[in-house]
Amino acid sequence: MAIGHFNISNLEGFHGIYNAAKNLSAFGGLNMPVIIGLSEGEENFVGREEAVSLICTIRERDNYPIFLNADHHASFESVKKCIDAGFDSVIIDGAKLDFNENVRITKQCVDYAKSVSSTTLVEAEFGYIGSGSNIKETVPEGAGILTKPEEAKKFVELTGIDMLAPSVGSIHGLVKSGQPHINDGLVAEIKKITGIPLVLHGGSGLRDEDFTKAIEAGISIIHISTEIRLVYDEALKKSLADNPNETTPYKILQPAVEAIEKVVFERLKLFNGMKY
Ligand code: G3H
Ligand code: ZN
């Protein structure tokens, strides 16, 4: 199985994701872990400490394995703030930097994390897969160049990261032409040579079999964002159009929560190898 990581921009996103995880857990008979992600933009909107309070409170209240990740943070300063605030994991994203600079900034984050906490995990990007959870015409320039296993090994050794996000065929966002495919052979090679958990980014739009073979090859966490943004947007617009006189936010927003829940439920079911 792989753990699902889903991004949120607001409380509706959180409820949709958590409802899906709890409902599926009820079917499966055990609490299935789930990760809530906040990119730098999402974090600015939601609030750093607000997000930590929410996830920690719910985790304790329900004794449920739900975790908070600082997704794609680009600087040491922003990673440090999240570690200090109590995020469970952080991603330093130096994918666009050259090898030495990516190693330097990543190592700085790892050293800091280890100096202040024995439990905060650090993930790094190695191989650029584009940026932005949105709809794209084609694969962005420079994105999608596959990670070389030997270089990934060197990167892991030099930085001491806990988890690695390689470029193995997926692209951030939904690409209109040129459906991405996962190179599962490459996943297996990188997994074997690095020996640490691998994270698949850019999950939106991949086919079910891409996920299954990626998991079999060694992927431990899968990120989904664009698919959630799309259904939220559609459901919200429809709700507003269908109920022009409604002014109560929780009534207007309920369909958006349910739309997110549906998408996340199906993805979690697949990632956890469940066939209900
Ligand atoms: O970190 C976020 C993810 O990699 C999301 O990618 O928008 O293609 O689902 P996605
Ligand atoms: Zn990502």
mmCIF file of C-alpha atoms and ligand atoms in Angstrom:
data_model
loop_
_atom_site.group_PDB
_atom_site.id
_atom_site.type_symbol
_atom_site.label_atom_id
_atom_site.label_comp_id
_atom_site.label_asym_id
_atom_site.label_seq_id
_atom_site.Cartn_x
_atom_site.Cartn_y
_atom_site.Cartn_z
ATOM 1 C CA MET A 1 0.000 0.000 0.000
ATOM 2 C CA ALA A 2 0.923 3.657 -0.183
ATOM 3 C CA ILE A 3 -0.184 6.486 2.077
ATOM 4 C CA GLY A 4 -2.351 9.111 0.387
ATOM 5 C CA HIS A 5 -1.208 12.742 0.645
ATOM 6 C CA PHE A 6 -3.857 15.322 -0.239
ATOM 7 C CA ASN A 7 -3.515 19.115 -0.330
ATOM 8 C CA ILE A 8 -5.972 21.496 1.273
ATOM 9 C CA SER A 9 -6.695 25.213 0.974
ATOM 10 C CA ASN A 10 -9.443 25.379 3.583
ATOM 11 C CA LEU A 11 -11.494 23.486 6.140
ATOM 12 C CA GLU A 12 -13.781 22.052 3.449
ATOM 13 C CA GLY A 13 -10.771 20.280 1.957
ATOM 14 C CA PHE A 14 -9.823 18.904 5.358
ATOM 15 C CA HIS A 15 -13.335 17.569 6.045
ATOM 16 C CA GLY A 16 -13.639 15.982 2.596
ATOM 17 C CA ILE A 17 -10.322 14.169 2.998
ATOM 18 C CA TYR A 18 -10.802 13.127 6.604
ATOM 19 C CA ASN A 19 -14.372 11.925 6.019
ATOM 20 C CA ALA A 20 -13.132 9.781 3.134
ATOM 21 C CA ALA A 21 -10.309 8.298 5.211
ATOM 22 C CA LYS A 22 -12.581 7.524 8.164
ATOM 23 C CA ASN A 23 -15.321 6.021 5.989
ATOM 24 C CA LEU A 24 -12.884 3.775 4.180
ATOM 25 C CA SER A 25 -11.246 2.806 7.472
ATOM 26 C CA ALA A 26 -14.655 1.730 8.756
ATOM 27 C CA PHE A 27 -14.969 -0.659 5.784
ATOM 28 C CA GLY A 28 -11.455 -2.003 6.177
ATOM 29 C CA GLY A 29 -11.545 -2.365 9.942
ATOM 30 C CA LEU A 30 -8.365 -0.400 10.642
ATOM 31 C CA ASN A 31 -7.472 3.268 10.663
ATOM 32 C CA MET A 32 -5.752 4.009 7.415
ATOM 33 C CA PRO A 33 -3.085 6.716 7.634
ATOM 34 C CA VAL A 34 -3.546 9.900 5.640
ATOM 35 C CA ILE A 35 -1.400 12.984 5.123
ATOM 36 C CA ILE A 36 -2.683 16.535 4.739
ATOM 37 C CA GLY A 37 -0.395 18.726 2.647
ATOM 38 C CA LEU A 38 0.049 22.481 2.565
ATOM 39 C CA SER A 39 2.142 24.118 -0.121
ATOM 40 C CA GLU A 40 3.598 27.545 0.670
ATOM 41 C CA GLY A 41 0.576 29.269 -0.905
ATOM 42 C CA GLU A 42 -1.902 26.990 0.854
ATOM 43 C CA GLU A 43 -0.106 27.494 4.135
ATOM 44 C CA ASN A 44 -0.247 31.282 3.775
ATOM 45 C CA PHE A 45 -3.998 31.048 3.256
ATOM 46 C CA VAL A 46 -4.831 28.455 5.937
ATOM 47 C CA GLY A 47 -2.306 29.592 8.546
ATOM 48 C CA ARG A 48 0.718 27.617 9.699
ATOM 49 C CA GLU A 49 -0.083 27.258 13.394
ATOM 50 C CA GLU A 50 -3.806 26.989 12.621
ATOM 51 C CA ALA A 51 -3.112 23.903 10.501
ATOM 52 C CA VAL A 52 -0.881 22.322 13.154
ATOM 53 C CA SER A 53 -3.529 22.901 15.835
ATOM 54 C CA LEU A 54 -6.204 21.349 13.657
ATOM 55 C CA ILE A 55 -4.308 18.190 12.709
ATOM 56 C CA CYS A 56 -2.837 17.596 16.195
ATOM 57 C CA THR A 57 -6.212 18.118 17.861
ATOM 58 C CA ILE A 58 -8.012 15.715 15.546
ATOM 59 C CA ARG A 59 -5.216 13.128 15.772
ATOM 60 C CA GLU A 60 -5.426 13.148 19.549
ATOM 61 C CA ARG A 61 -9.189 13.373 19.787
ATOM 62 C CA ASP A 62 -9.803 10.430 17.433
ATOM 63 C CA ASN A 63 -6.538 8.559 17.978
ATOM 64 C CA TYR A 64 -6.314 8.597 14.189
ATOM 65 C CA PRO A 65 -3.081 8.513 12.128
ATOM 66 C CA ILE A 66 -3.480 11.810 10.301
ATOM 67 C CA PHE A 67 -0.346 13.849 9.631
ATOM 68 C CA LEU A 68 0.628 17.296 8.384
ATOM 69 C CA ASN A 69 3.219 17.910 5.691
ATOM 70 C CA ALA A 70 4.793 21.174 4.506
ATOM 71 C CA ASP A 71 4.610 20.525 0.790
ATOM 72 C CA HIS A 72 7.091 22.003 -1.713
ATOM 73 C CA HIS A 73 8.753 24.621 0.436
ATOM 74 C CA ALA A 74 11.451 26.429 -1.463
ATOM 75 C CA SER A 75 13.685 27.988 1.195
ATOM 76 C CA PHE A 76 15.381 26.973 4.413
ATOM 77 C CA GLU A 77 13.567 29.801 6.196
ATOM 78 C CA SER A 78 10.090 28.554 5.242
ATOM 79 C CA VAL A 79 11.006 24.936 6.077
ATOM 80 C CA LYS A 80 12.368 26.041 9.452
ATOM 81 C CA LYS A 81 9.131 27.856 10.312
ATOM 82 C CA CYS A 82 7.141 24.674 9.644
ATOM 83 C CA ILE A 83 9.499 22.497 11.688
ATOM 84 C CA ASP A 84 9.290 24.981 14.556
ATOM 85 C CA ALA A 85 5.485 25.078 14.282
ATOM 86 C CA GLY A 86 5.261 21.290 14.656
ATOM 87 C CA PHE A 87 4.635 19.893 11.172
ATOM 88 C CA ASP A 88 5.170 16.113 11.019
ATOM 89 C CA SER A 89 7.179 16.368 7.814
ATOM 90 C CA VAL A 90 8.583 18.977 5.457
ATOM 91 C CA ILE A 91 9.560 18.979 1.801
ATOM 92 C CA ILE A 92 12.442 21.123 0.711
ATOM 93 C CA ASP A 93 11.990 21.565 -3.006
ATOM 94 C CA GLY A 94 15.277 22.352 -4.692
ATOM 95 C CA ALA A 95 14.389 20.462 -7.851
ATOM 96 C CA LYS A 96 15.074 23.446 -10.096
ATOM 97 C CA LEU A 97 18.497 24.085 -8.543
ATOM 98 C CA ASP A 98 21.731 22.535 -9.728
ATOM 99 C CA PHE A 99 22.948 19.416 -7.943
ATOM 100 C CA ASN A 100 25.328 21.120 -5.491
ATOM 101 C CA GLU A 101 22.879 23.860 -4.521
ATOM 102 C CA ASN A 102 20.067 21.339 -4.071
ATOM 103 C CA VAL A 103 22.355 19.251 -1.827
ATOM 104 C CA ARG A 104 23.378 22.322 0.177
ATOM 105 C CA ILE A 105 19.896 23.633 0.928
ATOM 106 C CA THR A 106 18.487 20.146 1.551
ATOM 107 C CA LYS A 107 21.281 19.252 3.969
ATOM 108 C CA GLN A 108 20.724 22.527 5.818
ATOM 109 C CA CYS A 109 17.058 21.539 6.325
ATOM 110 C CA VAL A 110 17.937 17.987 7.406
ATOM 111 C CA ASP A 111 20.538 19.217 9.901
ATOM 112 C CA TYR A 112 18.101 21.695 11.386
ATOM 113 C CA ALA A 113 15.249 19.174 11.601
ATOM 114 C CA LYS A 114 17.464 16.612 13.340
ATOM 115 C CA SER A 115 18.829 19.212 15.744
ATOM 116 C CA VAL A 116 15.409 20.175 17.071
ATOM 117 C CA SER A 117 13.219 17.084 16.663
ATOM 118 C CA SER A 118 13.700 13.351 16.561
ATOM 119 C CA THR A 119 10.460 12.776 14.702
ATOM 120 C CA THR A 120 10.142 15.433 11.984
ATOM 121 C CA LEU A 121 10.789 13.841 8.604
ATOM 122 C CA VAL A 122 12.494 15.654 5.744
ATOM 123 C CA GLU A 123 11.720 14.896 2.119
ATOM 124 C CA ALA A 124 13.510 16.371 -0.887
ATOM 125 C CA GLU A 125 12.808 16.637 -4.594
ATOM 126 C CA PHE A 126 15.399 15.297 -6.964
ATOM 127 C CA GLY A 127 14.333 15.627 -10.594
ATOM 128 C CA TYR A 128 11.981 18.345 -11.806
ATOM 129 C CA ILE A 129 8.370 17.368 -12.598
ATOM 130 C CA GLY A 130 6.939 20.838 -13.234
ATOM 131 C CA SER A 131 5.172 23.030 -10.727
ATOM 132 C CA GLY A 132 1.608 24.087 -9.978
ATOM 133 C CA SER A 133 -1.440 21.927 -9.369
ATOM 134 C CA ASN A 134 -3.413 23.207 -12.343
ATOM 135 C CA ILE A 135 -4.358 22.329 -15.907
ATOM 136 C CA LYS A 136 -1.549 22.522 -18.440
ATOM 137 C CA GLU A 137 -1.633 22.323 -22.225
ATOM 138 C CA THR A 138 1.533 20.221 -22.432
ATOM 139 C CA VAL A 139 4.412 19.067 -20.262
ATOM 140 C CA PRO A 140 6.277 22.237 -19.121
ATOM 141 C CA GLU A 141 9.750 22.887 -20.449
ATOM 142 C CA GLY A 142 12.483 21.197 -18.447
ATOM 143 C CA ALA A 143 10.015 18.988 -16.575
ATOM 144 C CA GLY A 144 9.832 15.254 -16.810
ATOM 145 C CA ILE A 145 13.520 14.510 -17.165
ATOM 146 C CA LEU A 146 13.794 11.222 -15.322
ATOM 147 C CA THR A 147 15.906 10.874 -12.180
ATOM 148 C CA LYS A 148 19.103 8.876 -12.616
ATOM 149 C CA PRO A 149 19.405 6.192 -9.912
ATOM 150 C CA GLU A 150 23.162 6.680 -9.317
ATOM 151 C CA GLU A 151 22.715 10.434 -8.887
ATOM 152 C CA ALA A 152 19.749 9.860 -6.562
ATOM 153 C CA LYS A 153 21.913 7.579 -4.424
ATOM 154 C CA LYS A 154 24.614 10.240 -4.173
ATOM 155 C CA PHE A 155 21.985 12.884 -3.338
ATOM 156 C CA VAL A 156 20.526 10.762 -0.537
ATOM 157 C CA GLU A 157 23.954 9.979 0.914
ATOM 158 C CA LEU A 158 25.082 13.607 0.855
ATOM 159 C CA THR A 159 21.894 15.015 2.393
ATOM 160 C CA GLY A 160 20.664 12.349 4.834
ATOM 161 C CA ILE A 161 17.008 12.868 3.850
ATOM 162 C CA ASP A 162 14.295 10.562 5.168
ATOM 163 C CA MET A 163 12.241 10.376 1.967
ATOM 164 C CA LEU A 164 12.905 11.093 -1.693
ATOM 165 C CA ALA A 165 10.612 12.458 -4.409
ATOM 166 C CA PRO A 166 12.133 11.400 -7.736
ATOM 167 C CA SER A 167 11.012 12.165 -11.282
ATOM 168 C CA VAL A 168 9.652 8.854 -12.570
ATOM 169 C CA GLY A 169 7.169 9.879 -15.241
ATOM 170 C CA SER A 170 4.473 11.977 -13.537
ATOM 171 C CA ILE A 171 3.987 15.738 -13.904
ATOM 172 C CA HIS A 172 2.470 18.210 -11.437
ATOM 173 C CA GLY A 173 -1.037 19.148 -12.577
ATOM 174 C CA LEU A 174 -3.221 17.734 -15.320
ATOM 175 C CA VAL A 175 -1.683 17.737 -18.772
ATOM 176 C CA LYS A 176 -4.162 18.091 -21.646
ATOM 177 C CA SER A 177 -2.030 16.389 -24.256
ATOM 178 C CA GLY A 178 0.496 13.655 -23.594
ATOM 179 C CA GLN A 179 -0.834 11.615 -20.666
ATOM 180 C CA PRO A 180 2.095 10.884 -18.317
ATOM 181 C CA HIS A 181 3.014 7.283 -17.491
ATOM 182 C CA ILE A 182 4.957 5.902 -14.576
ATOM 183 C CA ASN A 183 8.260 4.175 -15.272
ATOM 184 C CA ASP A 184 7.930 1.452 -12.640
ATOM 185 C CA GLY A 185 11.288 -0.118 -13.541
ATOM 186 C CA LEU A 186 12.947 3.175 -12.661
ATOM 187 C CA VAL A 187 11.001 3.400 -9.381
ATOM 188 C CA ALA A 188 12.266 -0.064 -8.436
ATOM 189 C CA GLU A 189 15.865 0.827 -9.338
ATOM 190 C CA ILE A 190 15.799 4.074 -7.324
ATOM 191 C CA LYS A 191 14.172 2.304 -4.377
ATOM 192 C CA LYS A 192 16.809 -0.418 -4.407
ATOM 193 C CA ILE A 193 19.803 1.871 -4.736
ATOM 194 C CA THR A 194 18.682 4.535 -2.215
ATOM 195 C CA GLY A 195 16.967 2.246 0.296
ATOM 196 C CA ILE A 196 14.669 5.002 1.609
ATOM 197 C CA PRO A 197 10.902 5.590 1.192
ATOM 198 C CA LEU A 198 9.955 7.112 -2.172
ATOM 199 C CA VAL A 199 7.184 9.636 -2.731
ATOM 200 C CA LEU A 200 5.247 9.967 -5.973
ATOM 201 C CA HIS A 201 4.251 13.553 -6.786
ATOM 202 C CA GLY A 202 1.906 14.716 -9.514
ATOM 203 C CA GLY A 203 -0.649 11.953 -8.964
ATOM 204 C CA SER A 204 -3.591 13.720 -10.632
ATOM 205 C CA GLY A 205 -4.568 12.248 -13.959
ATOM 206 C CA LEU A 206 -2.548 9.051 -13.675
ATOM 207 C CA ARG A 207 -4.315 5.808 -14.569
ATOM 208 C CA ASP A 208 -5.172 3.269 -11.875
ATOM 209 C CA GLU A 209 -2.583 0.831 -13.228
ATOM 210 C CA ASP A 210 0.123 3.508 -13.005
ATOM 211 C CA PHE A 211 -0.552 3.814 -9.279
ATOM 212 C CA THR A 212 -0.666 0.075 -8.714
ATOM 213 C CA LYS A 213 2.576 -0.609 -10.492
ATOM 214 C CA ALA A 214 4.257 2.385 -8.818
ATOM 215 C CA ILE A 215 3.258 1.027 -5.407
ATOM 216 C CA GLU A 216 4.444 -2.471 -6.287
ATOM 217 C CA ALA A 217 7.760 -0.991 -7.422
ATOM 218 C CA GLY A 218 8.339 0.805 -4.111
ATOM 219 C CA ILE A 219 6.359 4.044 -3.829
ATOM 220 C CA SER A 220 5.291 4.689 -0.194
ATOM 221 C CA ILE A 221 3.374 7.985 -0.419
ATOM 222 C CA ILE A 222 1.284 9.422 -3.286
ATOM 223 C CA HIS A 223 0.415 13.120 -3.701
ATOM 224 C CA ILE A 224 -2.894 14.273 -5.186
ATOM 225 C CA SER A 225 -3.939 17.896 -5.478
ATOM 226 C CA THR A 226 -5.265 19.069 -8.876
ATOM 227 C CA GLU A 227 -8.082 16.511 -8.939
ATOM 228 C CA ILE A 228 -9.322 17.859 -5.601
ATOM 229 C CA ARG A 229 -9.100 21.473 -6.773
ATOM 230 C CA LEU A 230 -11.095 20.675 -9.894
ATOM 231 C CA VAL A 231 -14.009 18.941 -8.188
ATOM 232 C CA TYR A 232 -14.111 21.619 -5.473
ATOM 233 C CA ASP A 233 -14.319 24.325 -8.110
ATOM 234 C CA GLU A 234 -16.998 22.523 -10.135
ATOM 235 C CA ALA A 235 -19.135 21.645 -7.107
ATOM 236 C CA LEU A 236 -18.936 25.150 -5.682
ATOM 237 C CA LYS A 237 -19.870 26.823 -8.972
ATOM 238 C CA LYS A 238 -22.787 24.418 -9.421
ATOM 239 C CA SER A 239 -23.980 24.962 -5.864
ATOM 240 C CA LEU A 240 -23.964 28.741 -6.347
ATOM 241 C CA ALA A 241 -25.700 28.488 -9.713
ATOM 242 C CA ASP A 242 -28.342 26.039 -8.425
ATOM 243 C CA ASN A 243 -29.133 28.068 -5.300
ATOM 244 C CA PRO A 244 -28.889 31.748 -6.226
ATOM 245 C CA ASN A 245 -30.783 32.831 -3.107
ATOM 246 C CA GLU A 246 -28.801 30.771 -0.617
ATOM 247 C CA THR A 247 -26.558 32.857 1.633
ATOM 248 C CA THR A 248 -25.537 30.318 4.308
ATOM 249 C CA PRO A 249 -21.904 29.354 3.634
ATOM 250 C CA TYR A 250 -22.097 25.856 5.119
ATOM 251 C CA LYS A 251 -25.044 25.055 2.876
ATOM 252 C CA ILE A 252 -23.375 26.471 -0.224
ATOM 253 C CA LEU A 253 -20.133 24.635 0.549
ATOM 254 C CA GLN A 254 -21.480 21.206 1.551
ATOM 255 C CA PRO A 255 -21.515 19.829 -2.051
ATOM 256 C CA ALA A 256 -17.855 20.837 -2.406
ATOM 257 C CA VAL A 257 -16.946 18.843 0.722
ATOM 258 C CA GLU A 258 -18.811 15.826 -0.646
ATOM 259 C CA ALA A 259 -17.146 16.136 -4.053
ATOM 260 C CA ILE A 260 -13.689 16.103 -2.443
ATOM 261 C CA GLU A 261 -14.686 13.179 -0.243
ATOM 262 C CA LYS A 262 -15.664 11.121 -3.294
ATOM 263 C CA VAL A 263 -12.374 11.683 -5.124
ATOM 264 C CA VAL A 264 -10.258 10.991 -2.048
ATOM 265 C CA PHE A 265 -12.258 7.865 -1.139
ATOM 266 C CA GLU A 266 -11.584 6.315 -4.561
ATOM 267 C CA ARG A 267 -7.896 7.215 -4.485
ATOM 268 C CA LEU A 268 -7.416 5.886 -0.938
ATOM 269 C CA LYS A 269 -9.217 2.686 -1.852
ATOM 270 C CA LEU A 270 -6.809 2.132 -4.721
ATOM 271 C CA PHE A 271 -3.688 3.132 -2.764
ATOM 272 C CA ASN A 272 -4.643 0.718 0.022
ATOM 273 C CA GLY A 273 -5.451 -2.172 -2.305
ATOM 274 C CA MET A 274 -9.107 -2.276 -1.205
ATOM 275 C CA LYS A 275 -11.895 -3.447 -3.484
ATOM 276 C CA TYR A 276 -15.086 -2.405 -1.674
HETATM 277 O O1 G3H B 1 2.627 18.030 -3.998
HETATM 278 C C1 G3H B 1 1.566 18.003 -4.621
HETATM 279 C C2 G3H B 1 1.330 16.961 -5.590
HETATM 280 O O2 G3H B 1 2.469 16.472 -6.150
HETATM 281 C C3 G3H B 1 0.123 17.142 -6.428
HETATM 282 O O3 G3H B 1 0.239 16.840 -7.782
HETATM 283 O O4 G3H B 1 -1.604 18.313 -8.562
HETATM 284 O O5 G3H B 1 -0.626 16.592 -10.045
HETATM 285 O O6 G3H B 1 -2.027 15.922 -8.135
HETATM 286 P P1 G3H B 1 -1.078 16.927 -8.660
HETATM 287 ZN ZN ZN B 2 4.209 17.680 -5.499
#
